[in-house]
mmCIF file of C-alpha atoms in Angstrom:
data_model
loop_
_atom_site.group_PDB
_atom_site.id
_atom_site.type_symbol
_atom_site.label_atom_id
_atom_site.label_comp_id
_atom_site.label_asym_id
_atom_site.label_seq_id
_atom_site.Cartn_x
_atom_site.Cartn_y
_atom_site.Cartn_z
ATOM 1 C CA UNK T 632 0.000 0.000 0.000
ATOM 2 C CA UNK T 633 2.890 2.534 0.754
ATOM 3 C CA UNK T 634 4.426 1.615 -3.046
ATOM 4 C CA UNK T 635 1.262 2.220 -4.392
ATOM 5 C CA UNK T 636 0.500 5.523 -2.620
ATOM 6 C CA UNK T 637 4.227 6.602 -2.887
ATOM 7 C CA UNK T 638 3.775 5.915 -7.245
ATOM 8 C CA UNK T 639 0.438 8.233 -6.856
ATOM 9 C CA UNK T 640 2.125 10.790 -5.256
ATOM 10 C CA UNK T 641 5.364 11.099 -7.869
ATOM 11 C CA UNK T 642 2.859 11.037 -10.493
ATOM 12 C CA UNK T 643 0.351 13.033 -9.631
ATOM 13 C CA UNK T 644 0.728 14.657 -6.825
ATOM 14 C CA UNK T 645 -1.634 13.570 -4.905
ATOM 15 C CA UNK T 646 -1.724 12.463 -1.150
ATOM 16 C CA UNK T 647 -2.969 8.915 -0.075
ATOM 17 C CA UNK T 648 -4.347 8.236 2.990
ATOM 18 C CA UNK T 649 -3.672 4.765 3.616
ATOM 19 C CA UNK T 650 -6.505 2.378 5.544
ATOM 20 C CA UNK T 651 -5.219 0.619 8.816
ATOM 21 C CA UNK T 652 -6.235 -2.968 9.879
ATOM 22 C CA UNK T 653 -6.908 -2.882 13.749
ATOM 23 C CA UNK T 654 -3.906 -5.235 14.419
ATOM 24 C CA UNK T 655 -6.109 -7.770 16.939
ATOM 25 C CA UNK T 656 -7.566 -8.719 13.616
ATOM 26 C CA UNK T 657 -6.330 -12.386 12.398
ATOM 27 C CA UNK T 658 -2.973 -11.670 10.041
ATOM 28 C CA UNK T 659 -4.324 -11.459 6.184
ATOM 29 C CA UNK T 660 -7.289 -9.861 7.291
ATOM 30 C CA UNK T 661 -8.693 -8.165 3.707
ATOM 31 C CA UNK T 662 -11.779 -6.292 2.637
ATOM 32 C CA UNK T 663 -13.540 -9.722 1.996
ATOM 33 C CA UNK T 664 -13.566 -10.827 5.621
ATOM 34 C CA UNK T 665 -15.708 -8.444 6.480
ATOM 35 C CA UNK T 666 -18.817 -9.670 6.294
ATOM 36 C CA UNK T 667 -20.826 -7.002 8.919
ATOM 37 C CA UNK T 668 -18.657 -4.350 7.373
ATOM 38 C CA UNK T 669 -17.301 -3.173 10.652
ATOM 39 C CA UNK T 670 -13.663 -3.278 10.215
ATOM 40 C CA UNK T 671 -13.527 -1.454 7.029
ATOM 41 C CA UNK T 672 -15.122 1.801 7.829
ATOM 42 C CA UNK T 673 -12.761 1.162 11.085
ATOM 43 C CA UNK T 674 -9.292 0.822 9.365
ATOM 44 C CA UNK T 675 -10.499 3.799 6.738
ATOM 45 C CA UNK T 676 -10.807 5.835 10.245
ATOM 46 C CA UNK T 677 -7.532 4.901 11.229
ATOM 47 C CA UNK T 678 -5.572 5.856 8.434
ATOM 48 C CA UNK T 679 -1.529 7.358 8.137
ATOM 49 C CA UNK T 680 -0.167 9.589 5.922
ATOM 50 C CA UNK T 681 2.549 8.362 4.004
ATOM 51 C CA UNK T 682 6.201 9.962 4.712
ATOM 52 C CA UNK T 683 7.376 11.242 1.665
ATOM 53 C CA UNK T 684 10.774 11.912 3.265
ATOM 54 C CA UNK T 685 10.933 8.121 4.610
ATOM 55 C CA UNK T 686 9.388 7.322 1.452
ATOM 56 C CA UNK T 687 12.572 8.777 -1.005
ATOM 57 C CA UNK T 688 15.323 7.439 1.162
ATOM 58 C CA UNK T 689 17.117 4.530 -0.111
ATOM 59 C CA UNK T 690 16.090 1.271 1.107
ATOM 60 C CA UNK T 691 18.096 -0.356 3.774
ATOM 61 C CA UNK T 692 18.434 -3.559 5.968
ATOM 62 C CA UNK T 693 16.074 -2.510 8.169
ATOM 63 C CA UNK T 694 14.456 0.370 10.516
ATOM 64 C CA UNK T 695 17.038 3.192 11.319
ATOM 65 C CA UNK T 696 17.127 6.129 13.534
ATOM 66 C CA UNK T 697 16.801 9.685 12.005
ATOM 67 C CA UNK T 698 19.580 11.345 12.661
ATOM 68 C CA UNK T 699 20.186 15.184 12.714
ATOM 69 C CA UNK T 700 23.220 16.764 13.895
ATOM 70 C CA UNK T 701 23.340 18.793 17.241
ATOM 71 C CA UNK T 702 23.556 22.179 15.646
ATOM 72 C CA UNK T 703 20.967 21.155 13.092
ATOM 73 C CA UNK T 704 18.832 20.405 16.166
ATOM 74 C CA UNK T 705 19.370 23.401 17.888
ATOM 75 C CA UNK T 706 18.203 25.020 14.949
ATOM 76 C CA UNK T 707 14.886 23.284 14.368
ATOM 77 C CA UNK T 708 13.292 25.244 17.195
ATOM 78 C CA UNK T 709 11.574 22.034 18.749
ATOM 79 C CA UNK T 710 9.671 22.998 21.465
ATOM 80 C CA UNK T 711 9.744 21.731 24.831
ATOM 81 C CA UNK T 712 6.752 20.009 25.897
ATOM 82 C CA UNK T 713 5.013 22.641 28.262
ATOM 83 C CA UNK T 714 3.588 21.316 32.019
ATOM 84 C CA UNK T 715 -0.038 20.660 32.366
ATOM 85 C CA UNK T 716 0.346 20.056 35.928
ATOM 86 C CA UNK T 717 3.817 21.091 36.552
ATOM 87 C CA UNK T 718 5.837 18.207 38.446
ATOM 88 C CA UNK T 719 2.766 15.379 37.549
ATOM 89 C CA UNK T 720 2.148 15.918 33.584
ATOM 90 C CA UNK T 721 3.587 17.704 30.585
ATOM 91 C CA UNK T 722 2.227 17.698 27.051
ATOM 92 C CA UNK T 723 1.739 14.402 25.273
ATOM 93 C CA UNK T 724 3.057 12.581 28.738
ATOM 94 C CA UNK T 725 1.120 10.008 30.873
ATOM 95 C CA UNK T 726 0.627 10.061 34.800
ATOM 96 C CA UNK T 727 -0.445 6.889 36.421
ATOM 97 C CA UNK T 728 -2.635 7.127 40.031
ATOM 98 C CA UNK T 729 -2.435 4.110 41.486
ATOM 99 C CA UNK T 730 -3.681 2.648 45.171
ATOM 100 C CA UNK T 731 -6.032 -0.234 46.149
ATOM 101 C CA UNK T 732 -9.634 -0.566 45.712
ATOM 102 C CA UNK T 733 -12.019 1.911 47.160
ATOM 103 C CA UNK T 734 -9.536 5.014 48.718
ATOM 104 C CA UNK T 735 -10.614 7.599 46.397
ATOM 105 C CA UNK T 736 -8.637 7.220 43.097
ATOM 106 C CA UNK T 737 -11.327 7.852 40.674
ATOM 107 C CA UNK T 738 -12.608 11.405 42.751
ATOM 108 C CA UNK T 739 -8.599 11.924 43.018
ATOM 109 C CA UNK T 740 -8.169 11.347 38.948
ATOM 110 C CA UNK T 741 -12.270 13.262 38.682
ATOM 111 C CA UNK T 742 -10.960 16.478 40.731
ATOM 112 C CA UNK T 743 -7.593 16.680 38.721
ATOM 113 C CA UNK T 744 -9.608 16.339 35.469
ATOM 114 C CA UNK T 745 -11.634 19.411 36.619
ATOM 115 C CA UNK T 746 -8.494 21.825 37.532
ATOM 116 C CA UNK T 747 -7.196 20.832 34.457
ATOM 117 C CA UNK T 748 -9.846 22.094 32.452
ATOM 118 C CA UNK T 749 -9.963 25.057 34.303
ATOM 119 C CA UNK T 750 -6.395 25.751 35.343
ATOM 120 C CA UNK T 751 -6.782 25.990 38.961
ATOM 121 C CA UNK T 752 -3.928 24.628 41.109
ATOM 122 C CA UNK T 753 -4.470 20.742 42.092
ATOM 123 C CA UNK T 754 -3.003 20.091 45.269
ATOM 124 C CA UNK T 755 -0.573 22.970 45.491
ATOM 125 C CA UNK T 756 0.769 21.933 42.048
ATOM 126 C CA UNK T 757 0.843 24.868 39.701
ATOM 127 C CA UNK T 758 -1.438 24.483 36.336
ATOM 128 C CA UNK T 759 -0.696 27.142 33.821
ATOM 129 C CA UNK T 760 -3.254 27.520 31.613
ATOM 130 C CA UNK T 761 -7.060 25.539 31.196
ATOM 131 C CA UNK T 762 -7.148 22.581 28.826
ATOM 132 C CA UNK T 763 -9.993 20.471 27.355
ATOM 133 C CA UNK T 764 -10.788 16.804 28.939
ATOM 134 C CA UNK T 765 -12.194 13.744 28.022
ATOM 135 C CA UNK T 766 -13.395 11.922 30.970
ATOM 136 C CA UNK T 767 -13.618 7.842 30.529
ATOM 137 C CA UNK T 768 -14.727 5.463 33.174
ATOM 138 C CA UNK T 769 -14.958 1.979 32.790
ATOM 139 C CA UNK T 770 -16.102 0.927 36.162
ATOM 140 C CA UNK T 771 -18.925 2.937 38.020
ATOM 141 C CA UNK T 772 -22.740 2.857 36.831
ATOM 142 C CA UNK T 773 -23.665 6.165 34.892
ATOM 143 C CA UNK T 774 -25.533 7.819 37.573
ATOM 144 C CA UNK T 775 -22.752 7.550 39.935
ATOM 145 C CA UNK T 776 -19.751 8.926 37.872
ATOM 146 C CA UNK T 777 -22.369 11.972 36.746
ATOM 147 C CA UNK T 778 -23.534 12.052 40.701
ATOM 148 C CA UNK T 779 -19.807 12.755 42.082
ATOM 149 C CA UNK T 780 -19.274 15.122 38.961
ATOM 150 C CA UNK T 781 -22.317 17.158 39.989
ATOM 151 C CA UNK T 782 -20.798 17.096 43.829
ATOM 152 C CA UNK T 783 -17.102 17.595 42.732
ATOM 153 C CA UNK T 784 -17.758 20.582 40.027
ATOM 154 C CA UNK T 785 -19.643 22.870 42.703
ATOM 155 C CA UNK T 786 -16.996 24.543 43.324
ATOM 156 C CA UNK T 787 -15.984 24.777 39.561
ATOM 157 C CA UNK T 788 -19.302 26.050 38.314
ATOM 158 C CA UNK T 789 -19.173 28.776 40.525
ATOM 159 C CA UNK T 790 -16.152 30.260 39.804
ATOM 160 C CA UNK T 791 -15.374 29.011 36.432
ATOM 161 C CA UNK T 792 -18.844 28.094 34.983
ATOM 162 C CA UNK T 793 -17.730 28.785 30.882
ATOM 163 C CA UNK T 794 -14.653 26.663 31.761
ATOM 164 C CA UNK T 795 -16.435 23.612 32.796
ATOM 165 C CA UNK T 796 -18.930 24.007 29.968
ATOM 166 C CA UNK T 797 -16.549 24.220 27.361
ATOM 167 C CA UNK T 798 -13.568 22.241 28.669
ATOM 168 C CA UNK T 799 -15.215 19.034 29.875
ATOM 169 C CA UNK T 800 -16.282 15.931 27.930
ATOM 170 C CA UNK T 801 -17.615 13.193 29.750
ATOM 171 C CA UNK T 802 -17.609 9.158 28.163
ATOM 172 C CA UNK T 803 -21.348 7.559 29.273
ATOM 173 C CA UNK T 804 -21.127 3.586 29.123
ATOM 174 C CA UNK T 805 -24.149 2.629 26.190
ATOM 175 C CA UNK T 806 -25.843 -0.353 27.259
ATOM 176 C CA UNK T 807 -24.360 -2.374 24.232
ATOM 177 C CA UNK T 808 -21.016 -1.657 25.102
ATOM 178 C CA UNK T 809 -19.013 -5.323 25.959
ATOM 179 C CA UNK T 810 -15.355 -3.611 27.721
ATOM 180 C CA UNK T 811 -15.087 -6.975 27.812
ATOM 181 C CA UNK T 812 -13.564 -7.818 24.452
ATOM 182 C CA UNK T 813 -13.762 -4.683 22.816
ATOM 183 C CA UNK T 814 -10.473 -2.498 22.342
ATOM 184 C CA UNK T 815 -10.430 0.110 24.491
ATOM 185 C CA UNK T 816 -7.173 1.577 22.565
ATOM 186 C CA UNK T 817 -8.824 1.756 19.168
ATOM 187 C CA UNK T 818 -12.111 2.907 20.207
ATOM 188 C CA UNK T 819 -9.444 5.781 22.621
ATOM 189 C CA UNK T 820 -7.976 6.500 18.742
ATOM 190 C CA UNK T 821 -11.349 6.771 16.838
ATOM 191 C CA UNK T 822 -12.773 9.241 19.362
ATOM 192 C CA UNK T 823 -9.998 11.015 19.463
ATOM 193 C CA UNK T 824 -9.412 11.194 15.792
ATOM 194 C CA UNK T 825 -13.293 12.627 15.787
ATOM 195 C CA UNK T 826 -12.570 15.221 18.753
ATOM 196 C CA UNK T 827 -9.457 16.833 17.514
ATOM 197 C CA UNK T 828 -9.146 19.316 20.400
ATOM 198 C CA UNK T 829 -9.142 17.140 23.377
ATOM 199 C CA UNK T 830 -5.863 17.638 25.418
ATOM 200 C CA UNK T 831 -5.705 15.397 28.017
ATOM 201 C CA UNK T 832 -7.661 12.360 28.763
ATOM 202 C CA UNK T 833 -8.080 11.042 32.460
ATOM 203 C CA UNK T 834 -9.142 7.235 31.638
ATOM 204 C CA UNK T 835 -10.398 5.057 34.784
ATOM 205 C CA UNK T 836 -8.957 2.499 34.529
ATOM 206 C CA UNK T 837 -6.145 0.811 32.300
ATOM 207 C CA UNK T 838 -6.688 -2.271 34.037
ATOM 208 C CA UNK T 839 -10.690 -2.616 32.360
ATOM 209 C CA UNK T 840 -9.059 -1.346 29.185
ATOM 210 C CA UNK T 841 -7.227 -4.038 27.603
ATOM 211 C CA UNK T 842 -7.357 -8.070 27.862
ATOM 212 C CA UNK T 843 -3.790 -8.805 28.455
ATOM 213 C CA UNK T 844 -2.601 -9.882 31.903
ATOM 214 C CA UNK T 845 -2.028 -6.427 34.335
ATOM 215 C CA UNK T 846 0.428 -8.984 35.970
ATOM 216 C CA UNK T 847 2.762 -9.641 32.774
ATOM 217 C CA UNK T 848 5.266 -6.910 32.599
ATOM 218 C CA UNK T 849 5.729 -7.392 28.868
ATOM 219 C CA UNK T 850 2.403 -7.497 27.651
ATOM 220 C CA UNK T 851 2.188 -4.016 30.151
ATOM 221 C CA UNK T 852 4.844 -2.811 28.496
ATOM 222 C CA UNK T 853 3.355 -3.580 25.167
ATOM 223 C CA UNK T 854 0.274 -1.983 26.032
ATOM 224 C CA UNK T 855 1.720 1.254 27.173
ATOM 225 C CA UNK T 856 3.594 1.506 23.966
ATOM 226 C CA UNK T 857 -0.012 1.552 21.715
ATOM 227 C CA UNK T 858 -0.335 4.280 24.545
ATOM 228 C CA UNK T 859 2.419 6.451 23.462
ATOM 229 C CA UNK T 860 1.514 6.325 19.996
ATOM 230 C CA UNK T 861 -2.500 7.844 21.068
ATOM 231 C CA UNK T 862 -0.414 10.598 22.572
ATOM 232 C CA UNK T 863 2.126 11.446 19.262
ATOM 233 C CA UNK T 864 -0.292 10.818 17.191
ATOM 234 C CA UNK T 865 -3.178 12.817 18.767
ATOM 235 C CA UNK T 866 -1.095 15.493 20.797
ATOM 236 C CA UNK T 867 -2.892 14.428 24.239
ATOM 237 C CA UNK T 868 -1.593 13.585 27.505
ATOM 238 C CA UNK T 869 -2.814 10.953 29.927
ATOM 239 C CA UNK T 870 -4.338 10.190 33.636
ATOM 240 C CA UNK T 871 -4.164 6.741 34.016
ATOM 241 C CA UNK T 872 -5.989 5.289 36.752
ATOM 242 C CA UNK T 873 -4.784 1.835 38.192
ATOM 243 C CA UNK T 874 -5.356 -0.733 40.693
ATOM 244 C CA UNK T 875 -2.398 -1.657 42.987
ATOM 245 C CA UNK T 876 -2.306 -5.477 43.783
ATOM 246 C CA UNK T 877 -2.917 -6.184 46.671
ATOM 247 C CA UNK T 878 -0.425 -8.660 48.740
ATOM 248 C CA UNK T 879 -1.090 -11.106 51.377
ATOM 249 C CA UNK T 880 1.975 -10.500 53.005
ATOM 250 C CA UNK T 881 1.512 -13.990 54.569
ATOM 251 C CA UNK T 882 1.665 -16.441 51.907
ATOM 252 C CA UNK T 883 4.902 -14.136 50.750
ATOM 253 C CA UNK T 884 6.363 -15.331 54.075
ATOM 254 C CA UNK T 885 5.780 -18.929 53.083
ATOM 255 C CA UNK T 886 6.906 -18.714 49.901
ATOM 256 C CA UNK T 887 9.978 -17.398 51.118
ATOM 257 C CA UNK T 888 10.375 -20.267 53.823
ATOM 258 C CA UNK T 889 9.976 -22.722 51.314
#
């Protein structure tokens, strides 16, 4: 597909956006597999750009690093990624709150979501400027997440009413939703791709997101990586809520007797 869009663009000129296969789909996926016509409209959603520059280098073994000199780089006026929350989360960055069940992480990640959207300090830690949020739950009922909002934002109406109105986008669970096999990283990239001007995204929690073991450090690490690439390719920062696990310190002690 790259060859093909590459030859469009040195002969006409013209750019190709190139379709992406969702990759938990079975490898030679095509067109004709998709019977409900799901996956299609899906990939067409979740379509690159092709690199022209990457595209006119010569080919080589394999993947390299692009490499600039130092003055070259100090040239390029790159920007340094400003602080949303200064000392907890920076531009295009992630944040993870974690603790055991039921002390408060979801108000905790709820509250910095509003002062984030309405640049008021959180916790004595400075936050320059408002930003617009996407709120995403994957665990309470509606009425509850929408009932501590309603508590939480009292404060926030009050003195920044236009803020919260403007700033704040909250996910509601549809009844046919299954979080149980659906990916939560894709469906993260299409609404994302369809709300442009979201800046940071507090999502509770990465443990209901995704169907790989929490307890497998390489399938995390795997994870977090499709992570990374929502926040390049989006420009959006995350507030990842997570469940400690919890140790009975007991059977350690055996374990480490036997």
């Amino acid at each position: 597909a790259e060859r093909c869009a590459g030859k469009i663009y040195e002969e006409l000129e013209i750019e190709c956006r190139i379709p992406q296969w969702s990759p938990d789909l079975p490898k030679g996926f095509d067109v004709s597999d998709d019977k409900e016509w799901v996956e299609v409209p899906r990939a067409i959603n979740n379509y690159k750009v092709l690199d022209h520059a990457k595209h006119d280098q010569k080919p080589s073994q394999g993947k390299e690093y692009h490499l600039v000199g130092l003055l070259d780089a100090f040239e390029m006026n790159i920007p340094k990624p400003e602080m949303i929350v200064e000392d907890i989360l920076n531009e295009r960055g992630n944040t993870l709150l974690v603790a055991e069940d039921s002390v408060g992480k979801s108000m905790m990640a709820n509250q910095l979501g509003l002062c984030i959207a309405t640049g008021t300090d959180f916790l004595g830690y400075k936050v320059p400027k408002p930003r617009k949020v996407m709120l995403v739950q994957h665990e309470m009922e509606n009425g509850e997440q929408v009932d501590r909002l309603k508590q939480q934002s009292k404060w926030f109406m009050i003195n920044h009413p236009e803020l919260i109105r403007d700033n704040v986008k909250l996910h509601l669970i549809q009844d046919g939703d299954n979080l149980a096999i659906t990916d939560q990283f894709e469906v993260l990239g299409n609404t994302l791709a369809s709300n442009p001007d979201i800046d940071v995204v507090v999502f509770d929690n990465i443990g209901q997101s995704t169907n790989v073991k929490m307890t497998d450090p390489d399938l995390i690490r795997q994870e977090l990586k499709r992570l990374k690439d929502l926040c390049r390719l989006h420009g959006v920062a995350f507030v990842l809520v997570a469940h400690v696990v919890k140790v009975d310190w007991a059977k350690v002690k055996d374990l480490i007797k036997n």
